[in-house]
């Protein structure tokens, strides 16, 4: 059989790029968008402040910012950068668009989302995920040797955006809406972890840890607000 039997292929044979090409993907993306990274980080910081002391207007603002980011990443990163080197990404882009629509609909219509105004384990885990995505995830590239030229910034690249969204959904109410908002980010984190694992890249466990933390927060018994 030309090319060998299907069972002779290993998982890493499904990848169509090398670790260097994958790293270069982020470097070129950052070069093309500079200095948008500064704006993205600033807006992320605003969202984090809102999450620390949430209110109805602030919660809607966070949902809208995340929706815009999902739509932008779908077009600027997945379609423009990633899809040309990975045919499977074409099937992921509609999911990113769906996530943007869900954030607008579930976060703004019919009462929207509610975020806890008091501290709890669920709130702390959600804030921790968002803060990690904003401030620490870009620095993981230093640990992996990629350097800041390829840093993954919230709002511009999918991994920190998915982790930040998991953080918001992990602590949001009502529960059915929150669970709906977790599906696409969790699926992306699984895909990202698999890609990094097949590339033998450090940090492949980080997206999986984000999913675990979000699930733990979502399943943690809700605490009552102090009187």
CSV table of C-alpha atoms in Angstrom, one decimal:
chain,number,residue,atom,x,y,z
A,1,UNK,CA,0.0,0.0,0.0
A,2,UNK,CA,1.3,3.4,-1.0
A,3,UNK,CA,2.5,5.3,2.0
A,4,UNK,CA,2.0,2.3,4.3
A,5,UNK,CA,-1.0,1.0,6.2
A,6,UNK,CA,-2.9,3.4,8.5
A,7,UNK,CA,-1.9,1.5,11.6
A,8,UNK,CA,1.8,2.1,10.8
A,9,UNK,CA,1.4,5.8,11.4
A,10,UNK,CA,2.3,7.3,14.8
A,11,UNK,CA,0.4,10.3,16.3
A,12,UNK,CA,3.3,12.6,15.7
A,13,UNK,CA,3.1,11.8,12.0
A,14,UNK,CA,-0.2,13.7,11.9
A,15,UNK,CA,1.6,17.0,12.5
A,16,UNK,CA,2.5,19.0,9.5
A,17,UNK,CA,5.1,21.3,11.1
A,18,UNK,CA,8.2,21.1,13.3
A,19,UNK,CA,8.6,22.7,16.7
A,20,UNK,CA,10.6,25.5,15.0
A,21,UNK,CA,7.8,26.3,12.5
A,22,UNK,CA,5.3,26.3,15.4
A,23,UNK,CA,7.4,28.7,17.4
A,24,UNK,CA,7.9,30.9,14.3
A,25,UNK,CA,4.1,31.0,13.9
A,26,UNK,CA,3.8,33.1,17.1
A,27,UNK,CA,6.8,35.2,16.4
A,28,UNK,CA,5.4,36.3,13.0
A,29,UNK,CA,2.0,36.9,14.6
A,30,UNK,CA,3.5,39.2,17.2
A,31,UNK,CA,5.6,41.1,14.7
A,32,UNK,CA,2.5,41.7,12.5
A,33,UNK,CA,0.4,43.0,15.4
A,34,UNK,CA,2.9,45.0,17.4
A,35,UNK,CA,2.1,47.1,19.5
A,36,UNK,CA,-1.4,45.6,19.9
A,37,UNK,CA,0.0,43.4,22.7
A,38,UNK,CA,0.1,46.5,24.9
A,39,UNK,CA,-3.5,47.2,24.3
A,40,UNK,CA,-4.5,43.6,24.8
A,41,UNK,CA,-2.7,43.4,28.1
A,42,UNK,CA,-4.2,46.7,29.3
A,43,UNK,CA,-7.7,45.5,28.4
A,44,UNK,CA,-7.0,42.3,30.2
A,45,UNK,CA,-5.9,44.2,33.3
A,46,UNK,CA,-9.2,46.1,33.2
A,47,UNK,CA,-11.1,42.9,33.0
A,48,UNK,CA,-9.2,41.4,35.9
A,49,UNK,CA,-10.0,44.5,38.0
A,50,UNK,CA,-13.7,44.1,37.1
A,51,UNK,CA,-13.6,40.4,38.1
A,52,UNK,CA,-12.2,41.3,41.5
A,53,UNK,CA,-15.1,43.5,42.2
A,54,UNK,CA,-17.8,42.5,39.7
A,55,UNK,CA,-21.1,44.2,39.0
A,56,UNK,CA,-23.7,43.8,36.2
A,57,UNK,CA,-22.1,46.4,33.9
A,58,UNK,CA,-18.6,45.2,34.5
A,59,UNK,CA,-19.6,41.6,33.9
A,60,UNK,CA,-21.2,42.5,30.6
A,61,UNK,CA,-18.0,44.4,29.7
A,62,UNK,CA,-15.9,41.3,30.4
A,63,UNK,CA,-18.2,39.1,28.3
A,64,UNK,CA,-18.0,41.6,25.4
A,65,UNK,CA,-14.2,41.9,25.6
A,66,UNK,CA,-13.9,38.1,25.6
A,67,UNK,CA,-16.3,37.8,22.6
A,68,UNK,CA,-14.3,40.3,20.6
A,69,UNK,CA,-11.1,38.5,21.4
A,70,UNK,CA,-12.5,35.1,20.3
A,71,UNK,CA,-13.7,36.6,17.0
A,72,UNK,CA,-10.3,38.3,16.5
A,73,UNK,CA,-8.2,35.3,17.3
A,74,UNK,CA,-10.4,33.2,15.0
A,75,UNK,CA,-9.6,35.5,12.1
A,76,UNK,CA,-6.1,36.9,12.8
A,77,UNK,CA,-4.4,33.9,14.2
A,78,UNK,CA,-6.3,30.7,13.2
A,79,UNK,CA,-7.4,31.8,9.7
A,80,UNK,CA,-4.5,34.0,8.8
A,81,UNK,CA,-1.6,32.1,10.5
A,82,UNK,CA,-2.4,28.6,11.7
A,83,UNK,CA,-4.8,27.2,9.0
A,84,UNK,CA,-2.1,27.5,6.2
A,85,UNK,CA,0.1,25.0,8.1
A,86,UNK,CA,-2.6,22.8,9.6
A,87,UNK,CA,-5.7,21.7,7.6
A,88,UNK,CA,-7.6,20.8,10.7
A,89,UNK,CA,-7.7,24.3,12.0
A,90,UNK,CA,-10.3,25.2,9.4
A,91,UNK,CA,-12.8,23.0,11.4
A,92,UNK,CA,-11.9,24.8,14.6
A,93,UNK,CA,-12.6,28.4,13.4
A,94,UNK,CA,-16.4,28.0,13.4
A,95,UNK,CA,-16.2,26.9,17.1
A,96,UNK,CA,-14.3,30.1,17.9
A,97,UNK,CA,-17.0,32.1,16.2
A,98,UNK,CA,-19.7,30.1,18.1
A,99,UNK,CA,-17.9,30.9,21.3
A,100,UNK,CA,-17.9,34.7,20.5
A,101,UNK,CA,-21.7,34.5,19.8
A,102,UNK,CA,-22.3,32.6,23.0
A,103,UNK,CA,-20.4,35.2,25.1
A,104,UNK,CA,-22.5,38.0,23.6
A,105,UNK,CA,-25.8,36.1,24.0
A,106,UNK,CA,-25.3,34.4,27.4
A,107,UNK,CA,-23.3,37.3,28.8
A,108,UNK,CA,-25.7,40.2,27.8
A,109,UNK,CA,-29.2,38.9,27.1
A,110,UNK,CA,-31.9,37.7,29.4
A,111,UNK,CA,-30.2,38.7,32.7
A,112,UNK,CA,-26.7,37.8,31.5
A,113,UNK,CA,-24.1,36.3,33.7
A,114,UNK,CA,-23.5,36.9,37.4
A,115,UNK,CA,-20.1,36.8,39.1
A,116,UNK,CA,-19.7,36.4,42.8
A,117,UNK,CA,-19.2,39.6,44.8
A,118,UNK,CA,-17.7,37.8,47.8
A,119,UNK,CA,-14.6,35.7,48.0
A,120,UNK,CA,-14.8,31.9,47.8
A,121,UNK,CA,-12.8,28.9,46.5
A,122,UNK,CA,-14.7,29.1,43.2
A,123,UNK,CA,-14.0,32.8,42.9
A,124,UNK,CA,-10.4,32.3,43.8
A,125,UNK,CA,-9.8,29.6,41.3
A,126,UNK,CA,-11.5,31.6,38.5
A,127,UNK,CA,-9.5,34.7,39.3
A,128,UNK,CA,-6.3,32.6,39.5
A,129,UNK,CA,-6.9,31.2,36.0
A,130,UNK,CA,-7.6,34.6,34.5
A,131,UNK,CA,-4.6,36.2,36.2
A,132,UNK,CA,-2.3,33.3,35.0
A,133,UNK,CA,-3.6,33.8,31.4
A,134,UNK,CA,-3.0,37.5,31.6
A,135,UNK,CA,0.4,37.8,33.4
A,136,UNK,CA,2.1,34.5,33.6
A,137,UNK,CA,1.3,32.6,30.4
A,138,UNK,CA,3.3,35.0,28.2
A,139,UNK,CA,6.3,34.3,30.4
A,140,UNK,CA,6.2,30.6,29.9
A,141,UNK,CA,7.9,31.1,26.6
A,142,UNK,CA,11.0,32.2,28.5
A,143,UNK,CA,11.0,28.9,30.3
A,144,UNK,CA,10.6,27.0,27.1
A,145,UNK,CA,13.4,28.9,25.4
A,146,UNK,CA,11.2,30.5,22.8
A,147,UNK,CA,11.7,34.0,24.2
A,148,UNK,CA,9.3,36.9,24.4
A,149,UNK,CA,9.3,37.3,20.6
A,150,UNK,CA,6.9,34.4,20.6
A,151,UNK,CA,5.0,35.2,23.7
A,152,UNK,CA,1.3,34.2,23.7
A,153,UNK,CA,-0.7,37.2,24.8
A,154,UNK,CA,-4.3,37.1,26.0
A,155,UNK,CA,-6.7,38.4,23.4
A,156,UNK,CA,-4.3,37.7,20.5
A,157,UNK,CA,-3.5,34.0,20.8
A,158,UNK,CA,-5.8,31.1,21.6
A,159,UNK,CA,-4.2,29.4,24.7
A,160,UNK,CA,-4.3,32.3,27.2
A,161,UNK,CA,-7.7,33.4,25.8
A,162,UNK,CA,-9.2,29.9,26.4
A,163,UNK,CA,-7.7,29.7,29.9
A,164,UNK,CA,-9.0,33.2,30.8
A,165,UNK,CA,-12.5,32.3,29.5
A,166,UNK,CA,-12.4,29.1,31.6
A,167,UNK,CA,-11.6,31.2,34.6
A,168,UNK,CA,-14.6,33.5,34.0
A,169,UNK,CA,-17.0,30.6,33.3
A,170,UNK,CA,-15.7,28.7,36.3
A,171,UNK,CA,-17.1,31.2,38.7
A,172,UNK,CA,-20.1,32.5,36.8
A,173,UNK,CA,-23.8,31.9,37.4
A,174,UNK,CA,-26.3,30.7,36.3
A,175,UNK,CA,-24.6,27.3,36.1
A,176,UNK,CA,-26.2,26.2,32.7
A,177,UNK,CA,-24.8,29.3,31.0
A,178,UNK,CA,-21.4,28.9,32.6
A,179,UNK,CA,-21.1,25.2,31.6
A,180,UNK,CA,-22.0,26.2,28.0
A,181,UNK,CA,-19.2,28.8,28.0
A,182,UNK,CA,-16.7,26.2,29.1
A,183,UNK,CA,-17.1,23.7,26.3
A,184,UNK,CA,-15.1,25.4,23.4
A,185,UNK,CA,-12.3,26.7,25.7
A,186,UNK,CA,-11.9,23.2,27.2
A,187,UNK,CA,-11.8,21.6,23.7
A,188,UNK,CA,-9.2,24.0,22.5
A,189,UNK,CA,-7.0,23.4,25.6
A,190,UNK,CA,-7.2,19.6,24.9
A,191,UNK,CA,-6.1,20.2,21.3
A,192,UNK,CA,-3.3,22.5,22.4
A,193,UNK,CA,-2.1,20.0,25.0
A,194,UNK,CA,-2.1,17.3,22.3
A,195,UNK,CA,-0.2,19.5,19.9
A,196,UNK,CA,2.5,20.4,22.4
A,197,UNK,CA,2.8,16.8,23.5
A,198,UNK,CA,3.3,15.6,20.0
A,199,UNK,CA,5.9,18.4,19.5
A,200,UNK,CA,7.6,17.2,22.7
A,201,UNK,CA,7.3,20.8,23.9
A,202,UNK,CA,7.6,21.8,27.5
A,203,UNK,CA,4.4,22.9,29.2
A,204,UNK,CA,2.0,20.5,27.4
A,205,UNK,CA,0.4,19.9,30.8
A,206,UNK,CA,-0.5,23.5,31.4
A,207,UNK,CA,-3.7,23.5,29.3
A,208,UNK,CA,-4.8,20.3,31.0
A,209,UNK,CA,-4.2,21.8,34.4
A,210,UNK,CA,-6.3,24.8,33.4
A,211,UNK,CA,-9.2,22.5,32.5
A,212,UNK,CA,-8.8,20.6,35.8
A,213,UNK,CA,-8.8,23.9,37.8
A,214,UNK,CA,-11.9,25.1,36.0
A,215,UNK,CA,-13.8,21.9,36.6
A,216,UNK,CA,-12.8,21.9,40.3
A,217,UNK,CA,-14.1,25.4,40.6
A,218,UNK,CA,-17.3,24.7,38.8
A,219,UNK,CA,-18.0,21.6,40.9
A,220,UNK,CA,-17.0,23.2,44.2
A,221,UNK,CA,-20.1,23.8,46.3
A,222,UNK,CA,-21.2,27.4,46.0
A,223,UNK,CA,-20.7,29.3,49.3
A,224,UNK,CA,-23.2,31.8,50.6
A,225,UNK,CA,-22.5,35.5,50.7
A,226,UNK,CA,-21.6,36.7,54.2
A,227,UNK,CA,-24.3,38.7,55.9
